[in-house]
Amino acid sequence: MRKFSEQYARRSGTYFCVDKGVTSVVIKGLADHKDTLGAPLCPCRHYDDKPAEVAQGFWNCPCVPMRERKECHCMLFLTPENDFAGQDQAISFEEIKESTSNM
Amino acid sequence: MAISLSASSIPRLSGENPAASSSMSPLRLRLPAGARGFGGGGRRISVNSKPRGFSLVVEAKKQTYNSFDDLLAKSEKPVLVDFYATWCGPCQFMVPILNEVSIRLNDTIQVVKIDTEKYPSIADKYKIEALPTFIIFKDGKPFERFVRCSDG
């Protein structure tokens, strides 16, 4: 999901959060859902029935709000004018590991 | 069926000295697995209960409630509840901010965090969708709720 996030950020002209901890946590959450559910369901939502949501697809990353309006509630993909947007469209595996190691 | 509500690092919290500053972290609600929403029993634990040695995390104060509703009902102050998930980036982003809020508004509100993965029934009950969602409870009822906007 790290590669996906980098590629999608470039493709959509969005940037990662200035706080890469946020980026790391979300990428880990997406990977976690991909492993357990088979699809990267948005980790920043509460669901009644996760498998049903995966099948429905609305919240599979990149979710519909992101694809249609570049709205990423997870603060993973931020448009340049967003106050929290950084300059990076890349994140290393080490950065992710370091940020999420104590969780 | 006990719910543990724990706050960390409170050097001393006593009813007779409410003006004392305390470094109170947000109270984290911990329910045993399979706990349902509404408690029976009515076991009462004093607010100033002494710390217990068996807890896994070092905590100065532990309160036990029979349910989340019990917590809301017993709270004298409004309760700010943070519905979060472990792998929700913005939720983790809010952790230090909430700590600060909890400290600054210590006398005004009680801060509680609910892990929606662990307690989906509570999250379902309050129709939580986006995370983090904050609900302020007053007199045991939702008074105000807000969801963070990602627009800057």
XYZ file of N, CA and C in Angstrom:
765
model
N 0.817 -1.212 0.000
C 0.000 0.000 0.000
C 0.850 1.262 0.000
N 2.114 1.083 0.322
C 3.010 2.254 0.310
C 3.221 2.704 -1.127
N 3.485 1.735 -1.997
C 3.718 2.049 -3.419
C 2.455 2.638 -4.032
N 1.321 2.011 -3.674
C 0.058 2.507 -4.191
C -0.129 3.965 -3.790
N 0.111 4.274 -2.538
C -0.095 5.636 -2.021
C 0.792 6.635 -2.750
N 2.045 6.250 -2.967
C 2.968 7.155 -3.673
C 2.490 7.395 -5.097
N 2.118 6.298 -5.769
C 1.701 6.432 -7.166
C 0.422 7.249 -7.273
N -0.510 6.989 -6.366
C -1.788 7.682 -6.452
C -1.638 9.152 -6.114
N -0.769 9.476 -5.182
C -0.520 10.881 -4.835
C 0.020 11.614 -6.066
N 0.957 10.971 -6.757
C 1.521 11.611 -7.958
C 0.445 11.772 -9.006
N -0.315 10.710 -9.202
C -1.313 10.721 -10.268
C -2.404 11.760 -9.994
N -2.761 11.938 -8.715
C -3.867 12.836 -8.389
C -3.379 14.245 -8.043
N -2.082 14.457 -8.059
C -1.546 15.787 -7.726
C -1.767 16.147 -6.272
N -1.771 15.155 -5.417
C -1.945 15.421 -3.989
C -0.652 15.106 -3.252
N -0.608 15.536 -2.007
C 0.617 15.407 -1.219
C 0.328 14.770 0.115
N 1.345 14.185 0.681
C 1.210 13.587 2.006
C 1.189 14.680 3.069
N 0.715 14.322 4.211
C 0.599 15.252 5.334
C 1.986 15.705 5.806
N 2.069 16.936 6.308
C 3.351 17.389 6.876
C 3.804 16.440 7.985
N 2.831 15.913 8.696
C 3.138 14.942 9.749
C 3.082 13.543 9.132
N 4.237 13.000 8.820
C 4.283 11.713 8.142
C 3.770 10.568 9.020
N 3.621 10.854 10.311
C 3.040 9.856 11.212
C 1.620 9.522 10.791
N 0.895 10.549 10.403
C -0.486 10.352 9.942
C -0.484 9.474 8.693
N 0.374 9.816 7.752
C 0.494 9.041 6.503
C 0.801 7.583 6.808
N 1.761 7.387 7.708
C 2.196 6.021 8.045
C 1.069 5.202 8.643
N 0.356 5.816 9.579
C -0.730 5.097 10.254
C -1.811 4.694 9.249
N -2.140 5.602 8.347
C -3.190 5.296 7.366
C -2.732 4.186 6.416
N -1.490 4.285 5.938
C -0.981 3.246 5.029
C -0.999 1.885 5.730
N -0.619 1.882 6.990
C -0.646 0.621 7.761
C -2.077 0.111 7.887
N -3.011 1.030 8.119
C -4.419 0.650 8.234
C -4.961 0.076 6.932
N -4.579 0.685 5.821
C -5.009 0.184 4.514
C -4.446 -1.213 4.267
N -3.172 -1.389 4.606
C -2.519 -2.693 4.414
C -3.182 -3.753 5.290
N -3.513 -3.333 6.500
C -4.162 -4.240 7.446
C -5.498 -4.734 6.894
N -6.283 -3.812 6.356
C -7.571 -4.188 5.773
C -7.381 -5.046 4.534
N -6.368 -4.711 3.749
C -6.110 -5.506 2.544
C -5.790 -6.950 2.920
N -5.009 -7.098 4.003
C -4.639 -8.446 4.455
C -5.832 -9.202 5.010
N -6.651 -8.508 5.795
C -7.726 -9.232 6.486
C -9.008 -9.319 5.664
N -9.244 -8.319 4.819
C -10.521 -8.293 4.106
C -10.370 -8.506 2.601
N -9.136 -8.395 2.109
C -8.908 -8.568 0.685
C -8.938 -7.276 -0.099
N -9.305 -6.178 0.556
C -9.323 -4.881 -0.136
C -8.937 -3.797 0.868
N -8.313 -2.701 0.385
C -7.896 -1.637 1.301
C -9.067 -0.722 1.675
N -9.903 -1.186 2.577
C -11.031 -0.400 3.039
C -10.503 0.779 3.861
N -11.125 1.915 3.712
C -10.688 3.119 4.418
C -10.604 2.866 5.916
N -9.445 3.121 6.540
C -9.289 2.828 7.971
C -9.849 3.918 8.882
N -10.346 4.993 8.276
C -10.817 6.117 9.086
C -12.334 6.176 9.143
N -12.952 5.015 9.086
C -14.396 4.967 9.196
C -14.794 3.786 10.061
N -15.989 3.886 10.628
C -16.545 2.764 11.371
C -17.592 2.079 10.501
N -17.550 0.776 10.463
C -18.473 0.031 9.602
C -19.288 -0.968 10.403
N -20.551 -1.139 9.957
C -21.376 -2.197 10.562
C -20.895 -3.559 10.093
N -20.577 -3.659 8.819
C -20.286 -4.948 8.201
C -19.164 -4.722 7.184
N -17.960 -5.013 7.613
C -16.813 -4.701 6.748
C -16.797 -5.491 5.438
N -17.044 -6.804 5.441
C -17.035 -7.544 4.168
C -18.074 -6.990 3.188
N -19.221 -6.577 3.725
C -20.251 -6.007 2.853
C -19.764 -4.705 2.238
N -19.076 -3.921 3.024
C -18.544 -2.651 2.526
C -17.489 -2.889 1.452
N -16.673 -3.903 1.655
C -15.646 -4.240 0.657
C -16.318 -4.620 -0.651
N -17.375 -5.420 -0.547
C -18.086 -5.862 -1.746
C -18.749 -4.686 -2.443
N -19.253 -3.758 -1.651
C -19.934 -2.603 -2.214
C -18.942 -1.666 -2.889
N -17.807 -1.462 -2.292
C -16.677 -0.777 -2.930
C -16.534 0.711 -2.721
N -17.563 1.371 -2.195
C -17.526 2.833 -2.077
C -16.310 3.308 -1.290
N -15.997 2.566 -0.195
C -14.927 3.001 0.692
C -13.609 2.269 0.471
N -13.509 1.549 -0.642
C -12.216 0.939 -0.949
C -11.304 2.023 -1.480
N -10.089 2.101 -0.940
C -9.166 3.155 -1.314
C -8.629 2.918 -2.727
N -8.641 3.900 -3.647
C -9.141 5.252 -3.447
C -10.668 5.293 -3.470
N -11.221 5.891 -2.399
C -12.669 5.861 -2.238
C -13.331 6.831 -3.219
N -14.642 6.724 -3.302
C -15.389 7.568 -4.243
C -15.202 9.061 -3.966
N -15.315 9.522 -2.704
C -15.077 10.955 -2.458
C -13.700 11.429 -2.941
N -12.704 10.573 -2.822
C -11.363 10.939 -3.276
C -11.325 10.982 -4.796
N -11.868 9.950 -5.427
C -11.840 9.890 -6.883
C -12.632 11.025 -7.497
N -13.761 11.381 -6.869
C -14.622 12.413 -7.460
C -14.215 13.821 -7.050
N -13.834 13.999 -5.792
C -13.635 15.370 -5.304
C -12.291 15.569 -4.611
N -11.415 14.603 -4.733
C -10.113 14.671 -4.043
C -10.287 14.954 -2.551
N -11.306 14.360 -1.977
C -11.523 14.496 -0.547
C -11.027 13.238 0.145
N -9.976 13.385 0.941
C -9.461 12.244 1.671
C -9.560 12.534 3.160
N -10.549 11.928 3.777
C -10.795 12.177 5.193
C -9.639 11.688 6.059
N -8.894 10.719 5.555
C -7.779 10.149 6.320
C -6.560 11.051 6.362
N -6.612 12.124 5.600
C -5.444 13.008 5.476
C -4.258 12.280 4.853
N -4.570 11.288 3.992
C -3.483 10.610 3.285
C -3.118 11.383 2.025
N -4.142 11.750 1.249
C -3.926 12.488 0.007
C -4.478 13.898 0.189
N -3.616 14.881 0.255
C -4.039 16.251 0.531
C -3.755 17.152 -0.658
N -4.749 17.944 -1.021
C -4.539 18.891 -2.119
C -3.569 19.971 -1.642
N -2.825 20.596 -2.575
C -1.766 21.533 -2.188
C -2.237 22.686 -1.301
N -3.497 23.101 -1.468
C -3.964 24.251 -0.683
C -4.360 23.880 0.742
N -4.388 22.592 1.022
C -4.726 22.147 2.374
C -3.623 22.572 3.340
N -4.040 23.115 4.493
C -3.054 23.594 5.486
C -2.106 22.504 5.958
N -2.549 21.269 5.918
C -1.727 20.170 6.434
C -0.872 19.506 5.356
N -1.028 19.950 4.109
C -0.286 19.304 3.021
C 1.194 19.629 3.121
N 2.019 18.579 2.962
C 3.466 18.784 2.934
C 3.926 18.900 1.497
N 5.218 18.635 1.298
C 5.779 18.736 -0.050
C 6.022 17.371 -0.662
N 5.851 16.334 0.117
C 6.261 15.003 -0.331
C 5.133 14.210 -0.970
N 5.539 13.434 -1.973
C 4.628 12.446 -2.529
C 5.261 11.063 -2.390
N 6.237 11.003 -1.490
C 6.925 9.733 -1.276
C 7.113 9.520 0.213
N 7.164 8.261 0.580
C 7.434 7.907 1.966
C 8.166 6.571 1.969
N 9.181 6.468 2.783
C 9.978 5.239 2.775
C 9.389 4.218 3.741
N 9.746 2.973 3.490
C 9.292 1.907 4.358
C 9.801 2.121 5.793
N 11.023 2.647 5.886
C 11.603 2.895 7.217
C 10.805 3.929 7.984
N 10.364 4.974 7.258
C 9.578 6.032 7.901
C 8.283 5.451 8.466
N 7.666 4.578 7.681
C 6.398 3.982 8.111
C 6.632 3.101 9.338
N 7.692 2.307 9.221
C 7.980 1.364 10.307
C 8.260 2.121 11.597
N 9.028 3.199 11.478
C 9.401 3.966 12.664
C 8.172 4.620 13.310
N 7.315 5.157 12.465
C 6.144 5.864 13.000
C 5.139 4.932 13.629
N 5.084 3.704 13.162
C 4.045 2.807 13.653
C 4.575 1.735 14.592
N 5.850 1.844 14.928
C 6.458 0.743 15.688
C 5.910 0.636 17.113
N 5.492 1.752 17.705
C 5.073 1.667 19.099
C 3.560 1.619 19.250
N 2.889 1.235 18.187
C 1.425 1.174 18.262
C 0.926 -0.242 18.434
N -19.192 -8.193 35.224
C -19.017 -7.481 33.958
C -18.563 -6.068 34.285
N -17.287 -5.873 34.328
C -16.787 -4.581 34.792
C -16.106 -3.828 33.664
N -16.251 -2.553 33.715
C -15.571 -1.708 32.749
C -14.539 -0.917 33.495
N -13.358 -0.913 33.000
C -12.312 -0.137 33.658
C -12.091 1.161 32.925
N -12.100 2.198 33.671
C -11.823 3.509 33.115
C -10.564 3.991 33.781
N -9.550 4.219 33.017
C -8.297 4.543 33.685
C -7.701 5.847 33.188
N -7.102 6.547 34.094
C -6.383 7.767 33.750
C -4.964 7.593 34.225
N -4.049 8.135 33.487
C -2.666 7.889 33.879
C -2.036 9.123 34.477
N -1.057 8.880 35.271
C -0.182 9.912 35.807
C -0.893 11.009 36.576
N -1.792 10.665 37.390
C -2.376 11.699 38.236
C -1.691 11.583 39.585
N -0.904 12.555 39.940
C -0.191 12.443 41.201
C -1.163 12.337 42.366
N -2.163 13.202 42.365
C -3.121 13.131 43.438
C -4.391 13.826 43.010
N -5.483 13.114 43.042
C -6.715 13.730 42.619
C -7.695 13.552 43.747
N -8.040 14.621 44.432
C -8.967 14.455 45.539
C -10.070 15.481 45.429
N -11.234 15.117 45.946
C -12.411 15.972 45.835
C -12.240 17.308 46.513
N -11.417 17.328 47.569
C -11.347 18.582 48.322
C -10.358 19.574 47.751
N -9.705 19.206 46.685
C -8.748 20.170 46.138
C -8.921 20.288 44.638
N -10.072 20.692 44.189
C -10.341 20.681 42.747
C -9.494 21.659 41.970
N -8.939 22.640 42.640
C -8.168 23.645 41.907
C -6.764 23.189 41.609
N -6.368 22.101 42.212
C -4.991 21.625 41.981
C -4.845 21.205 40.542
N -3.732 21.559 39.967
C -3.540 21.159 38.569
C -3.097 19.717 38.554
N -3.594 18.990 37.604
C -3.172 17.597 37.488
C -2.929 17.287 36.034
N -1.916 16.515 35.794
C -1.623 16.159 34.419
C -2.443 14.942 34.070
N -3.672 15.207 33.694
C -4.596 14.101 33.464
C -4.659 13.762 31.985
N -4.349 12.570 31.652
C -4.489 12.156 30.263
C -5.927 11.775 30.024
N -6.339 11.717 28.782
C -7.726 11.318 28.530
C -7.995 9.946 29.126
N -9.148 9.783 29.714
C -9.509 8.511 30.287
C -9.804 7.537 29.167
N -9.251 6.356 29.268
C -9.473 5.373 28.224
C -10.428 4.318 28.748
N -11.505 4.097 28.027
C -12.517 3.174 28.492
C -12.156 1.785 28.059
N -12.097 0.885 28.991
C -11.733 -0.478 28.668
C -12.833 -1.395 29.140
N -13.452 -2.108 28.235
C -14.513 -3.023 28.597
C -14.016 -4.444 28.418
N -14.465 -5.366 29.212
C -14.094 -6.756 28.964
C -14.710 -7.218 27.651
N -14.115 -8.191 27.035
C -14.598 -8.663 25.737
C -16.017 -9.152 25.883
N -16.845 -8.810 24.916
C -18.215 -9.299 24.926
C -19.146 -8.492 25.793
N -18.668 -7.429 26.367
C -19.546 -6.622 27.226
C -20.614 -5.958 26.383
N -21.804 -6.017 26.854
C -22.892 -5.360 26.138
C -23.075 -3.971 26.708
N -24.009 -3.219 26.079
C -24.077 -1.804 26.447
C -24.611 -1.511 27.820
N -25.593 -2.243 28.300
C -26.271 -1.740 29.489
C -25.932 -2.587 30.698
N -25.549 -1.946 31.718
C -25.083 -2.683 32.898
C -26.177 -2.925 33.885
N -26.059 -3.987 34.552
C -26.939 -4.247 35.697
C -26.109 -4.044 36.918
N -26.340 -4.746 37.928
C -25.454 -4.673 39.098
C -25.623 -3.376 39.837
N -24.848 -2.438 39.609
C -24.949 -1.219 40.404
C -23.867 -1.212 41.443
N -22.786 -1.880 41.079
C -21.631 -1.826 41.968
C -21.055 -0.421 41.884
N -20.878 0.187 43.002
C -20.399 1.558 42.999
C -18.939 1.619 43.447
N -18.185 2.298 42.688
C -16.786 2.490 43.072
C -16.590 3.975 43.325
N -15.942 4.267 44.423
C -15.693 5.671 44.767
C -14.800 6.323 43.721
N -15.035 7.569 43.478
C -14.240 8.328 42.505
C -12.784 8.361 42.923
N -12.530 8.330 44.202
C -11.143 8.451 44.672
C -10.560 7.102 45.022
N -10.937 6.063 44.270
C -10.422 4.724 44.586
C -8.917 4.678 44.387
N -8.297 3.868 45.211
C -6.840 3.765 45.169
C -6.418 2.948 43.965
N -5.222 3.147 43.498
C -4.743 2.354 42.364
C -4.631 0.882 42.726
N -4.823 0.037 41.740
C -4.731 -1.394 41.986
C -3.493 -1.937 41.319
N -2.933 -2.958 41.909
C -1.645 -3.417 41.410
C -1.726 -4.296 40.194
N -2.928 -4.798 39.831
C -2.952 -5.809 38.785
C -3.016 -5.221 37.373
N -3.210 -3.921 37.270
C -3.396 -3.365 35.929
C -2.112 -3.459 35.135
N -2.260 -3.623 33.838
C -1.112 -3.815 32.955
C -0.372 -2.515 32.739
N -1.106 -1.430 32.744
C -0.487 -0.135 32.497
C -0.368 0.566 33.839
N 0.695 1.274 34.067
C 0.860 1.972 35.342
C -0.115 3.126 35.385
N -1.032 3.073 36.317
C -2.041 4.119 36.375
C -2.282 4.523 37.800
N -2.518 5.795 37.977
C -2.698 6.278 39.332
C -4.131 6.134 39.793
N -5.038 6.011 38.864
C -6.436 6.040 39.260
C -7.222 5.131 38.336
N -8.081 4.365 38.913
C -8.882 3.470 38.096
C -10.317 3.534 38.581
N -11.208 3.689 37.658
C -12.612 3.702 38.025
C -13.293 2.589 37.276
N -14.232 1.952 37.910
C -14.937 0.849 37.266
C -16.395 1.204 37.109
N -16.878 1.015 35.914
C -18.281 1.265 35.641
C -18.883 0.007 35.051
N -20.169 -0.137 35.165
C -20.795 -1.326 34.598
C -21.020 -1.205 33.111
N -21.061 -0.013 32.585
C -21.233 0.158 31.152
C -20.881 1.586 30.797
N -20.794 1.812 29.524
C -20.546 3.165 29.040
C -21.673 4.084 29.493
N -22.908 3.594 29.421
C -24.045 4.405 29.847
C -23.926 4.773 31.313
N -23.408 3.821 32.079
C -23.199 4.058 33.497
C -22.215 5.206 33.697
N -21.160 5.197 32.912
C -20.153 6.250 32.975
C -20.789 7.590 32.682
N -21.607 7.620 31.647
C -22.250 8.877 31.266
C -23.195 9.356 32.354
N -23.914 8.406 32.926
C -24.900 8.772 33.932
C -24.228 9.292 35.203
N -23.075 8.680 35.527
C -22.433 9.035 36.795
C -21.584 10.292 36.688
N -21.279 10.712 35.477
C -20.370 11.842 35.346
C -21.060 13.146 35.702
N -20.402 13.920 36.527
C -20.998 15.208 36.900
C -20.699 16.266 35.868
N -19.586 16.076 35.162
C -19.197 17.062 34.156
C -19.642 16.567 32.789
N -19.731 17.463 31.835
C -19.959 16.980 30.457
C -18.816 16.051 30.039
N -19.132 15.091 29.202
C -18.134 14.108 28.783
C -17.844 14.285 27.299
N -16.599 14.490 26.981
C -16.183 14.555 25.578
C -15.698 13.170 25.194
N -16.395 12.545 24.240
C -16.024 11.191 23.843
C -15.383 11.218 22.463
N -14.220 10.621 22.364
C -13.502 10.518 21.098
C -13.665 9.094 20.599
N -14.407 8.938 19.505
C -14.534 7.621 18.881
C -13.399 7.494 17.860
N -12.527 6.532 18.061
C -11.337 6.438 17.220
C -11.092 4.997 16.785
N -10.088 4.829 15.924
C -9.598 3.494 15.571
C -8.084 3.574 15.537
N -7.455 2.451 15.804
C -5.988 2.429 15.912
C -5.305 2.920 14.649
N -5.798 2.468 13.489
C -5.105 2.781 12.233
C -5.742 3.931 11.479
N -6.420 4.798 12.203
C -6.972 6.003 11.610
C -5.972 7.122 11.876
N -5.331 7.625 10.825
C -4.290 8.636 10.967
C -4.718 9.879 11.719
N -5.810 10.524 11.274
C -6.248 11.730 11.983
C -6.566 11.483 13.461
N -7.043 10.275 13.793
C -7.343 9.964 15.196
C -6.053 10.016 16.021
N -5.001 9.445 15.466
C -3.720 9.445 16.178
C -3.151 10.858 16.232
N -3.405 11.611 15.195
C -2.968 13.006 15.143
C -3.578 13.790 16.295
N -4.798 13.429 16.658
C -5.526 14.158 17.698
C -5.090 13.785 19.110
N -4.340 12.704 19.258
C -3.995 12.214 20.605
C -3.323 13.285 21.470
N -2.245 13.928 20.996
C -1.616 14.939 21.868
C -2.511 16.164 22.083
N -3.304 16.466 21.077
C -4.207 17.623 21.200
C -5.267 17.339 22.266
N -5.786 16.134 22.228
C -6.798 15.753 23.222
C -6.207 15.732 24.623
N -4.960 15.306 24.713
C -4.275 15.313 26.018
C -4.251 16.718 26.583
N -3.908 17.657 25.714
C -3.826 19.056 26.105
C -5.202 19.563 26.543
N -6.208 19.220 25.768
C -7.585 19.637 26.089
C -7.976 19.074 27.447
N -7.647 17.831 27.643
C -8.008 17.157 28.875
C -7.363 17.841 30.077
N -6.136 18.262 29.902
C -5.424 18.937 30.987
C -6.012 20.325 31.227
N -6.179 21.051 30.150
C -6.641 22.428 30.307
C -8.072 22.523 30.792
N -8.905 21.615 30.347
C -10.311 21.676 30.730
C -10.630 20.618 31.773
N -9.633 20.306 32.558
C -9.762 19.239 33.540
C -10.969 19.419 34.454
N -11.204 20.651 34.866
C -12.302 20.884 35.809
C -13.651 21.007 35.113
N -13.595 21.141 33.803
C -14.819 21.447 33.071
C -15.435 20.220 32.418
N -14.580 19.406 31.792
C -15.107 18.224 31.112
C -14.286 16.991 31.465
N -14.868 15.840 31.151
C -14.168 14.573 31.281
C -13.946 14.048 29.865
N -12.731 13.633 29.575
C -12.425 13.149 28.224
C -12.335 11.632 28.244
N -13.044 11.002 27.326
C -13.053 9.540 27.240
C -12.790 9.141 25.796
N -11.999 8.092 25.592
C -11.753 7.601 24.237
C -12.333 6.212 24.092
N -13.014 5.992 22.996
C -13.606 4.681 22.722
C -13.004 4.132 21.444
N -12.404 2.952 21.547
C -11.865 2.277 20.371
C -13.025 1.593 19.660
N -13.379 2.099 18.478
C -14.564 1.580 17.796
C -14.369 0.156 17.291
N -13.114 -0.281 17.187
C -12.884 -1.666 16.764
C -13.179 -2.614 17.922
N -12.890 -2.145 19.119
C -13.104 -3.001 20.286
C -14.553 -2.961 20.750
N -15.184 -1.821 20.583
C -16.559 -1.663 21.074
C -17.477 -1.202 19.950
N -17.650 -2.053 18.932
C -18.468 -1.636 17.788
C -19.911 -1.365 18.171
N -20.404 -2.030 19.216
C -21.805 -1.829 19.582
C -22.038 -0.402 20.049
N -21.083 0.153 20.778
C -21.238 1.542 21.227
C -21.179 2.473 20.020
N -20.250 2.186 19.105
C -20.129 3.021 17.902
C -21.391 2.935 17.050
N -21.956 1.731 16.963
C -23.191 1.571 16.183
C -24.331 2.329 16.840
N -24.368 2.254 18.159
C -25.467 2.902 18.875
C -25.514 4.398 18.577
N -24.356 5.021 18.483
C -24.317 6.461 18.248
C -24.069 6.808 16.791
N -24.284 5.811 15.928
C -24.223 6.013 14.469
C -22.916 6.681 14.044
N -21.834 6.151 14.529
C -20.535 6.698 14.158
C -20.185 6.226 12.752
N -19.744 7.140 11.917
C -19.313 6.764 10.565
C -17.874 7.183 10.349
N -17.645 8.483 10.177
C -16.273 8.931 9.966
C -15.524 8.950 11.301
N -14.222 8.714 11.213
C -13.391 8.750 12.421
C -12.305 9.795 12.246
N -11.951 10.579 13.228
C -12.559 10.575 14.550
C -13.873 11.364 14.596
N -14.797 10.867 15.402
C -16.011 11.613 15.694
C -15.963 11.953 17.177
N -16.266 13.188 17.479
C -16.302 13.621 18.879
C -17.739 13.932 19.256
N -18.181 13.368 20.348
C -19.519 13.691 20.839
C -19.380 14.200 22.267
N -20.003 15.334 22.516
C -20.045 15.851 23.885
C -21.367 15.416 24.492
N -21.279 14.705 25.598
C -22.478 14.251 26.296
C -22.734 15.153 27.489
N -23.982 15.564 27.588
C -24.364 16.356 28.750
C -25.555 15.672 29.378
N -25.488 15.456 30.680
C -26.560 14.749 31.381
C -26.842 13.403 30.734
N -25.776 12.768 30.267
C -25.926 11.427 29.723
C -26.442 11.359 28.300
N -26.709 12.501 27.701
C -27.253 12.479 26.334
C -26.318 13.219 25.377
N -26.279 12.784 24.109
C -25.439 13.505 23.150
C -25.915 14.948 23.017
N -25.000 15.863 23.170
C -25.339 17.280 23.158
C -24.850 17.930 21.868
N -23.670 17.539 21.477
C -23.069 18.136 20.276
C -22.165 17.076 19.677
N -22.128 17.012 18.357
C -21.157 16.091 17.761
C -20.463 16.759 16.607
N -19.202 16.458 16.455
C -18.490 17.026 15.335
C -17.461 16.051 14.793
N -17.280 16.209 13.498
C -16.352 15.381 12.743
C -15.349 16.341 12.135
N -14.119 15.950 12.124
C -13.090 16.838 11.602
C -13.247 16.990 10.110
N -13.097 18.226 9.643
C -13.085 18.468 8.199
C -11.656 18.440 7.717
N -11.387 17.753 6.632
C -9.998 17.671 6.188
C -9.574 18.892 5.399
N -10.546 19.787 5.093
C -10.141 21.008 4.395
C -9.334 21.867 5.338
N -8.344 22.481 4.836
C -7.485 23.307 5.676
C -8.087 24.637 5.989
